[in-house]
Amino acid sequence: MAERNLLLGKGEALTSAKKIKRGSGPKKYPYTLDEVKQSITTSLEQVQRSLAELPRAAKPRGEGVFELTLHPAFLGRSYFPKGILKKSGLRDVGSKETTITPRKVTDENDVGKEQATATIFIAGNESAVGNLQKLLNESSLSATLERELREIESVRWIANKDKIRGVLPDDDKLHSFEVALHAGADEEDVVASFAEFVKSFAGKADLKRRIKVGGLTFIPVYSSSEAMLKIAAHAFLRVARPMPELRIAHPTMARATLSNYTASLPLQPAYSPEQSVAIFDGGLGTSDLSSWATEYYYEDTGETHGNLLMHGNEVTSTFLFGRLTSEDDTLKRPFMNVHHYRVLSPVSGRDPDLFDVLLKIKDALDSGDYKFANLSLGPRMPITDEEVHAWTATLDQICSRHGAVAGAECNTVIGLKWAHRAA
């Protein structure tokens, strides 16, 4: 049957100019200025009072940090309250996604529903907080300042316990914690202040292993649980959690074998030998894959274990050649080469290793030499809370900076490999 040509109905309409309506009229605001004033005045007084009560050692530069949450209707960049922050002398030091049920909505279909919005971490001294309070009470405001104030859903001082994630050990022993500070590259005074504050509670902030990511600094801290609750009073501490163990993917010992069948390695070099994927695992320990894989190890990973090498070889060979599905199947020619970083040792999994391994990964990927990476390791913890993590924050930034793709498991990267070949 011959294919039919379909006619475009009313095609003549495409030959004349049409005016397209953009937008849906003026922006709707859920709250009046008076409603915002009634809602956050008491909260700002609490912020002012709590900041005044903080010991000087807990507030470098005399500043405290509190939360300002925007109404869900105002998520675009243009709604950032830069006008009221500048006018008050406050500054933002970070943000996070929050889910709330707002008191009022702009769309009746959203009544009583949870909605995603942005919570901004605001830093400032008592005088700046006082300026924001005065701003609320001014009889005449510019249109911009009034609009920004009406976009606010709530203001909240952050209590010590609200900065803790996970369950604190119920004893008086020293434990390791992962702490995130609101401290960027040029805020070493904040980091130094925190280290001294930790020391005052008989704890230790391990600054040698700190990792800076954007406006955050992640630091391993050693203290008792009781002390950590007090350390959380430091104004620039964003979140603290018990240090998770390092999760290591061990090789699967049970195997479904193919009888009387031995696979032979391909003879060809990789399709793109000038490209390499970075694999971070337990090492190779042999030269069997040297035609396509180069192994790198560190002073503290020179000693190893058979299980670690077995898994490192499994991951690397699967990436290079794919998986065999039958006795007639053959090992495929690799698409690219592998740089295998042996970042694990037989003692990996102890407290410092979470940061030590991450620093090794960070240094390798920050070279900018890799567009693909595979990690079969990481913190043993569910990523369920809404706060930042050293691993996700670090890897997200590196991948963004260098245009790299990181896979959490070998199969993920294999899928990317074939997709890349198809492209």
Coordinates of N, CA and C in Angstrom, one line a residue, residues 151-325:
E151 N 7.7 37.1 50.2 CA 8.0 35.8 49.7 C 8.5 34.9 50.8
I152 N 8.7 35.4 52.0 CA 9.2 34.6 53.1 C 8.1 33.8 53.7
E153 N 8.4 32.5 53.9 CA 7.5 31.6 54.6 C 7.8 31.6 56.1
S154 N 9.1 31.5 56.5 CA 9.4 31.3 57.9 C 10.9 31.7 58.1
V155 N 11.2 31.9 59.4 CA 12.5 32.2 59.9 C 12.7 31.3 61.1
R156 N 13.9 30.7 61.2 CA 14.1 29.8 62.3 C 15.6 29.8 62.8
W157 N 15.7 29.9 64.1 CA 17.1 29.6 64.7 C 17.3 28.1 64.8
I158 N 18.5 27.6 64.5 CA 18.8 26.2 64.4 C 19.3 25.7 65.8
A159 N 18.5 24.9 66.4 CA 18.9 24.3 67.7 C 20.0 23.3 67.5
N160 N 20.8 23.1 68.6 CA 21.9 22.1 68.5 C 21.5 20.7 68.0
K161 N 20.4 20.2 68.6 CA 19.9 18.9 68.2 C 19.5 18.8 66.8
D162 N 19.1 19.9 66.2 CA 18.6 19.9 64.8 C 19.7 19.8 63.8
K163 N 21.0 20.0 64.3 CA 22.1 19.9 63.4 C 22.7 18.5 63.4
I164 N 22.2 17.6 64.2 CA 22.7 16.2 64.3 C 21.9 15.3 63.5
R165 N 22.5 14.5 62.7 CA 21.8 13.4 61.9 C 22.3 12.1 62.4
G166 N 21.4 11.1 62.3 CA 21.8 9.8 62.8 C 21.6 9.7 64.3
V167 N 22.0 8.5 64.8 CA 21.8 8.2 66.3 C 23.2 8.3 66.9
L168 N 23.3 9.1 67.9 CA 24.6 9.3 68.6 C 24.8 8.0 69.5
P169 N 26.0 7.5 69.6 CA 26.4 6.4 70.5 C 26.0 6.8 71.9
D170 N 25.4 5.8 72.7 CA 25.0 6.0 74.0 C 26.1 5.6 75.0
D171 N 27.2 6.3 75.0 CA 28.3 6.0 75.9 C 29.1 7.3 76.0
D172 N 30.2 7.2 76.8 CA 31.0 8.4 77.0 C 32.4 8.2 76.3
K173 N 32.5 7.3 75.4 CA 33.7 7.1 74.6 C 33.9 8.1 73.5
L174 N 35.1 8.2 73.0 CA 35.4 9.1 71.9 C 34.9 8.4 70.6
H175 N 34.2 9.1 69.7 CA 33.8 8.6 68.5 C 34.1 9.5 67.4
S176 N 34.1 9.1 66.2 CA 34.4 9.9 65.0 C 33.1 10.4 64.4
F177 N 33.1 11.7 64.0 CA 31.9 12.3 63.4 C 32.3 13.0 62.1
E178 N 31.4 13.1 61.2 CA 31.6 13.9 59.9 C 30.8 15.2 60.2
V179 N 31.6 16.3 60.1 CA 31.0 17.6 60.3 C 31.1 18.4 59.1
A180 N 30.1 19.2 58.7 CA 30.1 20.1 57.6 C 30.0 21.5 58.2
L181 N 30.9 22.4 57.8 CA 30.9 23.8 58.3 C 30.5 24.7 57.1
H182 N 29.8 25.8 57.4 CA 29.7 26.9 56.5 C 31.0 27.7 56.4
A183 N 31.9 27.2 55.6 CA 33.2 27.8 55.5 C 33.8 27.6 54.2
G184 N 33.9 28.6 53.3 CA 34.5 28.5 52.0 C 36.0 28.6 52.0
A185 N 36.5 28.8 50.8 CA 38.0 28.9 50.6 C 38.6 30.0 51.4
D186 N 38.0 31.1 51.5 CA 38.6 32.3 52.1 C 38.1 32.5 53.6
E187 N 37.7 31.4 54.2 CA 37.1 31.6 55.6 C 37.8 30.6 56.5
E188 N 39.2 30.7 56.5 CA 40.0 29.9 57.4 C 39.8 30.3 58.9
D189 N 39.4 31.6 59.1 CA 39.1 32.0 60.4 C 38.0 31.3 61.1
V190 N 37.0 30.9 60.2 CA 35.8 30.1 60.7 C 36.3 28.7 61.1
V191 N 37.1 28.1 60.2 CA 37.6 26.8 60.5 C 38.5 26.7 61.7
A192 N 39.4 27.7 61.9 CA 40.2 27.8 63.1 C 39.4 28.0 64.3
S193 N 38.3 28.8 64.2 CA 37.5 29.0 65.4 C 36.8 27.7 65.8
F194 N 36.3 27.0 64.8 CA 35.7 25.7 65.1 C 36.6 24.7 65.8
A195 N 37.9 24.6 65.2 CA 38.8 23.7 65.8 C 39.1 24.0 67.3
E196 N 39.2 25.3 67.6 CA 39.4 25.7 69.0 C 38.2 25.4 69.8
F197 N 37.0 25.6 69.3 CA 35.8 25.3 70.0 C 35.7 23.8 70.3
V198 N 36.1 23.0 69.4 CA 36.1 21.5 69.6 C 37.0 21.1 70.7
K199 N 38.2 21.8 70.7 CA 39.2 21.5 71.7 C 38.8 21.8 73.1
S200 N 37.9 22.8 73.2 CA 37.5 23.2 74.5 C 36.5 22.2 75.2
F201 N 36.1 21.2 74.4 CA 35.2 20.1 74.9 C 36.0 18.8 74.8
A202 N 37.4 18.9 74.8 CA 38.2 17.7 74.9 C 38.1 16.9 73.6
G203 N 37.7 17.5 72.5 CA 37.6 16.8 71.2 C 38.8 17.3 70.3
K204 N 38.8 16.7 69.1 CA 39.8 17.1 68.1 C 39.2 17.2 66.7
A205 N 39.4 18.3 66.0 CA 39.0 18.4 64.6 C 40.2 18.1 63.8
D206 N 40.1 17.1 62.9 CA 41.3 16.6 62.1 C 41.4 17.5 60.9
L207 N 42.0 18.6 61.0 CA 42.1 19.6 59.9 C 42.9 19.1 58.7
K208 N 43.8 18.1 59.0 CA 44.7 17.6 57.9 C 43.8 16.8 56.9
R209 N 42.7 16.3 57.3 CA 41.8 15.5 56.4 C 40.6 16.3 55.9
R210 N 40.6 17.6 56.2 CA 39.4 18.4 55.8 C 39.3 18.4 54.3
I211 N 38.1 18.6 53.8 CA 37.8 18.7 52.4 C 36.9 19.9 52.1
K212 N 37.3 20.8 51.3 CA 36.6 22.0 51.0 C 35.8 21.8 49.7
V213 N 34.5 22.1 49.7 CA 33.6 21.9 48.6 C 32.8 23.2 48.5
G214 N 33.1 24.1 47.6 CA 32.3 25.3 47.4 C 32.4 26.1 48.7
G215 N 31.2 26.4 49.3 CA 31.1 27.2 50.5 C 31.1 26.3 51.8
L216 N 31.5 25.0 51.7 CA 31.5 24.1 52.8 C 32.9 23.5 53.0
T217 N 33.1 23.2 54.3 CA 34.3 22.5 54.7 C 33.9 21.3 55.5
F218 N 34.3 20.1 55.0 CA 34.0 18.8 55.7 C 35.2 18.4 56.6
I219 N 35.0 18.1 57.8 CA 36.0 17.8 58.8 C 35.7 16.6 59.6
P220 N 36.6 15.6 59.7 CA 36.4 14.5 60.7 C 36.7 15.1 62.1
V221 N 35.8 14.8 63.0 CA 35.9 15.3 64.4 C 35.8 14.1 65.4
Y222 N 36.6 14.1 66.4 CA 36.6 13.0 67.4 C 36.2 13.6 68.7
S223 N 35.1 13.1 69.3 CA 34.6 13.6 70.5 C 33.6 12.6 71.1
S224 N 33.2 12.8 72.3 CA 32.1 12.0 72.9 C 30.8 12.5 72.3
S225 N 29.7 11.7 72.5 CA 28.4 12.1 72.0 C 27.9 13.3 72.8
E226 N 28.1 13.3 74.1 CA 27.7 14.5 74.9 C 28.4 15.7 74.5
A227 N 29.7 15.6 74.2 CA 30.5 16.8 73.7 C 30.0 17.3 72.4
M228 N 29.6 16.3 71.5 CA 29.2 16.7 70.1 C 27.9 17.5 70.2
L229 N 27.0 17.2 71.1 CA 25.8 18.0 71.2 C 26.1 19.5 71.6
K230 N 27.2 19.6 72.4 CA 27.6 21.0 72.8 C 28.4 21.7 71.7
I231 N 29.2 20.9 71.0 CA 30.0 21.4 69.8 C 29.1 21.9 68.7
A232 N 27.9 21.3 68.6 CA 26.9 21.7 67.6 C 26.4 23.1 67.8
A233 N 26.7 23.7 69.0 CA 26.3 25.1 69.2 C 27.1 26.1 68.3
H234 N 28.3 25.6 67.8 CA 29.1 26.5 67.0 C 28.2 27.1 65.8
A235 N 28.2 28.4 65.7 CA 27.2 29.0 64.7 C 27.3 28.5 63.3
F236 N 28.6 28.1 62.9 CA 28.8 27.8 61.5 C 28.8 26.3 61.2
L237 N 28.5 25.5 62.3 CA 28.3 24.1 62.0 C 27.0 23.8 61.4
R238 N 27.0 23.2 60.2 CA 25.7 23.0 59.5 C 25.1 21.7 59.8
V239 N 26.0 20.6 59.8 CA 25.4 19.3 60.2 C 26.6 18.4 60.7
A240 N 26.2 17.5 61.6 CA 27.2 16.5 62.2 C 26.5 15.2 62.2
R241 N 27.2 14.1 61.9 CA 26.6 12.8 61.9 C 27.7 11.8 62.3
P242 N 27.4 10.7 63.0 CA 28.4 9.7 63.3 C 29.1 9.3 62.0
M243 N 30.4 9.2 62.0 CA 31.1 8.8 60.8 C 30.7 7.4 60.3
P244 N 30.1 7.3 59.1 CA 29.8 6.0 58.6 C 31.0 5.1 58.3
E245 N 30.8 3.8 58.3 CA 31.9 3.0 57.8 C 32.1 3.1 56.3
L246 N 33.2 2.7 55.9 CA 33.5 2.6 54.4 C 32.9 1.3 53.9
R247 N 32.0 1.4 52.9 CA 31.4 0.3 52.3 C 32.3 -0.2 51.2
I248 N 32.6 -1.5 51.3 CA 33.5 -2.0 50.2 C 32.7 -3.2 49.6
A249 N 32.6 -3.2 48.3 CA 32.0 -4.3 47.6 C 32.9 -5.5 47.5
H250 N 32.5 -6.5 48.2 CA 33.4 -7.7 48.2 C 32.9 -8.6 47.0
P251 N 33.9 -9.4 46.5 CA 33.5 -10.3 45.4 C 32.5 -11.3 45.7
T252 N 31.6 -11.7 44.8 CA 30.7 -12.7 45.0 C 31.4 -14.1 44.9
M253 N 31.4 -14.9 45.9 CA 32.2 -16.1 45.9 C 31.5 -17.2 45.1
A254 N 30.1 -17.3 45.2 CA 29.4 -18.3 44.4 C 29.3 -18.0 42.9
R255 N 29.6 -18.9 42.1 CA 29.6 -18.7 40.7 C 28.8 -19.8 39.9
A256 N 28.2 -19.3 38.9 CA 27.6 -20.3 37.9 C 28.6 -20.5 36.8
T257 N 29.3 -21.6 36.8 CA 30.4 -21.8 35.9 C 29.9 -22.4 34.5
L258 N 30.7 -22.1 33.5 CA 30.4 -22.7 32.2 C 31.4 -23.9 32.0
S259 N 30.9 -25.1 31.9 CA 31.7 -26.3 31.9 C 32.6 -26.4 30.7
N260 N 33.9 -26.8 30.9 CA 34.8 -27.0 29.8 C 35.0 -25.8 28.9
Y261 N 35.0 -24.7 29.5 CA 35.0 -23.5 28.6 C 36.0 -22.5 29.2
T262 N 36.9 -22.1 28.4 CA 37.9 -21.1 28.8 C 37.9 -19.9 27.9
A263 N 37.7 -18.7 28.4 CA 37.6 -17.5 27.6 C 39.0 -17.0 27.3
S264 N 39.2 -16.5 26.1 CA 40.5 -16.0 25.7 C 40.4 -14.5 25.6
L265 N 41.5 -13.8 26.1 CA 41.5 -12.3 26.0 C 41.6 -11.9 24.5
P266 N 41.0 -10.8 24.2 CA 41.1 -10.3 22.8 C 42.5 -9.9 22.5
L267 N 42.8 -9.9 21.2 CA 44.2 -9.5 20.8 C 44.3 -8.0 20.5
Q268 N 43.1 -7.4 20.2 CA 43.2 -6.0 19.7 C 43.3 -5.0 20.9
P269 N 43.9 -3.9 20.6 CA 43.9 -2.8 21.6 C 42.5 -2.2 21.7
A270 N 42.4 -1.3 22.6 CA 41.1 -0.6 22.8 C 40.7 0.2 21.6
Y271 N 39.4 0.4 21.3 CA 39.0 1.2 20.2 C 39.6 2.6 20.3
S272 N 39.6 3.2 21.5 CA 40.1 4.5 21.8 C 41.1 4.5 22.9
P273 N 42.3 4.0 22.5 CA 43.4 3.8 23.5 C 43.8 5.1 24.2
E274 N 43.5 6.3 23.5 CA 43.9 7.5 24.1 C 43.0 8.0 25.3
Q275 N 41.9 7.2 25.5 CA 41.0 7.6 26.5 C 41.1 6.5 27.6
S276 N 40.9 6.9 28.9 CA 40.9 6.0 30.0 C 39.8 6.3 31.0
V277 N 39.2 5.3 31.6 CA 38.3 5.5 32.7 C 39.1 5.3 34.0
A278 N 38.7 6.0 35.0 CA 39.3 5.9 36.3 C 38.5 4.9 37.1
I279 N 39.0 3.8 37.6 CA 38.3 2.9 38.5 C 39.0 2.9 39.8
F280 N 38.2 3.1 40.9 CA 38.7 3.1 42.2 C 38.3 1.9 43.0
D281 N 39.2 1.0 43.3 CA 38.8 -0.3 43.9 C 40.0 -0.9 44.7
G282 N 40.0 -2.2 44.7 CA 40.9 -2.9 45.6 C 42.2 -3.3 44.9
G283 N 42.4 -2.9 43.6 CA 43.7 -3.2 43.0 C 43.6 -4.4 42.0
L284 N 44.7 -4.6 41.3 CA 44.8 -5.7 40.3 C 45.8 -6.7 40.7
G285 N 47.0 -6.3 41.0 CA 48.0 -7.2 41.5 C 48.7 -8.1 40.5
T286 N 48.2 -8.0 39.3 CA 48.8 -8.9 38.2 C 49.0 -8.1 37.0
S287 N 49.7 -8.7 36.0 CA 49.9 -8.0 34.7 C 49.0 -8.6 33.6
D288 N 48.0 -9.4 34.0 CA 47.2 -10.1 33.0 C 46.5 -9.1 32.1
L289 N 46.1 -8.0 32.7 CA 45.3 -7.0 31.9 C 46.1 -5.8 31.5
S290 N 47.4 -5.9 31.5 CA 48.3 -4.8 31.3 C 48.2 -4.2 29.9
S291 N 47.7 -4.9 28.9 CA 47.5 -4.4 27.6 C 46.5 -3.2 27.6
W292 N 45.6 -3.2 28.6 CA 44.5 -2.3 28.6 C 44.4 -1.5 29.9
A293 N 45.0 -2.0 31.0 CA 44.8 -1.5 32.3 C 46.2 -1.2 33.0
T294 N 46.2 0.0 33.6 CA 47.4 0.4 34.4 C 47.0 0.6 35.8
E295 N 47.7 0.0 36.7 CA 47.4 0.1 38.2 C 48.2 1.2 38.9
Y296 N 47.6 1.9 39.7 CA 48.3 2.9 40.6 C 47.9 2.6 42.0
Y297 N 48.9 2.6 42.9 CA 48.6 2.5 44.3 C 49.4 3.4 45.2
Y298 N 49.1 3.5 46.4 CA 49.7 4.5 47.3 C 50.5 3.8 48.4
E299 N 51.2 4.6 49.2 CA 52.0 4.1 50.2 C 51.2 3.3 51.2
D300 N 50.0 3.7 51.5 CA 49.2 3.0 52.5 C 48.3 1.9 51.9
T301 N 48.4 1.7 50.6 CA 47.7 0.6 50.0 C 48.6 -0.4 49.3
G302 N 49.9 -0.3 49.6 CA 50.8 -1.2 49.0 C 50.6 -2.7 49.4
E303 N 50.2 -2.9 50.7 CA 49.8 -4.2 51.2 C 48.3 -4.4 50.9
T304 N 48.0 -5.6 50.5 CA 46.6 -5.8 50.1 C 46.2 -7.2 50.5
H305 N 45.0 -7.6 49.9 CA 44.4 -8.9 50.3 C 43.8 -9.5 49.1
G306 N 43.8 -10.9 49.0 CA 43.3 -11.6 47.8 C 41.9 -11.2 47.4
N307 N 41.0 -11.0 48.4 CA 39.6 -10.7 48.1 C 39.5 -9.3 47.5
L308 N 40.4 -8.3 47.9 CA 40.3 -7.0 47.3 C 40.8 -7.1 45.9
L309 N 41.9 -7.8 45.6 CA 42.4 -7.9 44.3 C 41.4 -8.7 43.4
M310 N 40.7 -9.7 44.0 CA 39.7 -10.4 43.2 C 38.6 -9.5 42.7
H311 N 38.1 -8.6 43.6 CA 37.1 -7.7 43.2 C 37.6 -6.7 42.2
G312 N 38.8 -6.1 42.5 CA 39.4 -5.2 41.6 C 39.5 -5.7 40.2
N313 N 39.9 -7.0 40.0 CA 40.0 -7.6 38.7 C 38.6 -7.8 38.1
E314 N 37.6 -8.2 38.9 CA 36.3 -8.4 38.4 C 35.7 -7.1 37.8
V315 N 35.9 -6.1 38.6 CA 35.3 -4.8 38.1 C 36.0 -4.3 36.8
T316 N 37.3 -4.4 36.8 CA 38.1 -3.9 35.7 C 37.9 -4.8 34.4
S317 N 37.9 -6.1 34.6 CA 37.6 -7.0 33.4 C 36.2 -6.8 32.9
T318 N 35.3 -6.7 33.8 CA 33.9 -6.5 33.3 C 33.7 -5.2 32.5
F319 N 34.4 -4.1 33.0 CA 34.3 -2.9 32.3 C 35.0 -3.0 30.9
L320 N 36.1 -3.7 30.9 CA 36.8 -3.8 29.6 C 36.1 -4.7 28.6
F321 N 35.7 -5.9 29.0 CA 35.2 -6.9 28.1 C 33.7 -7.2 28.1
G322 N 33.0 -6.7 29.1 CA 31.6 -7.1 29.3 C 31.5 -8.4 29.9
R323 N 30.3 -9.0 30.0 CA 30.0 -10.3 30.6 C 29.7 -11.4 29.6
L324 N 30.2 -12.6 29.9 CA 29.9 -13.7 29.0 C 28.5 -14.3 29.4
T325 N 27.7 -14.6 28.4 CA 26.4 -15.1 28.6 C 26.2 -16.5 28.2

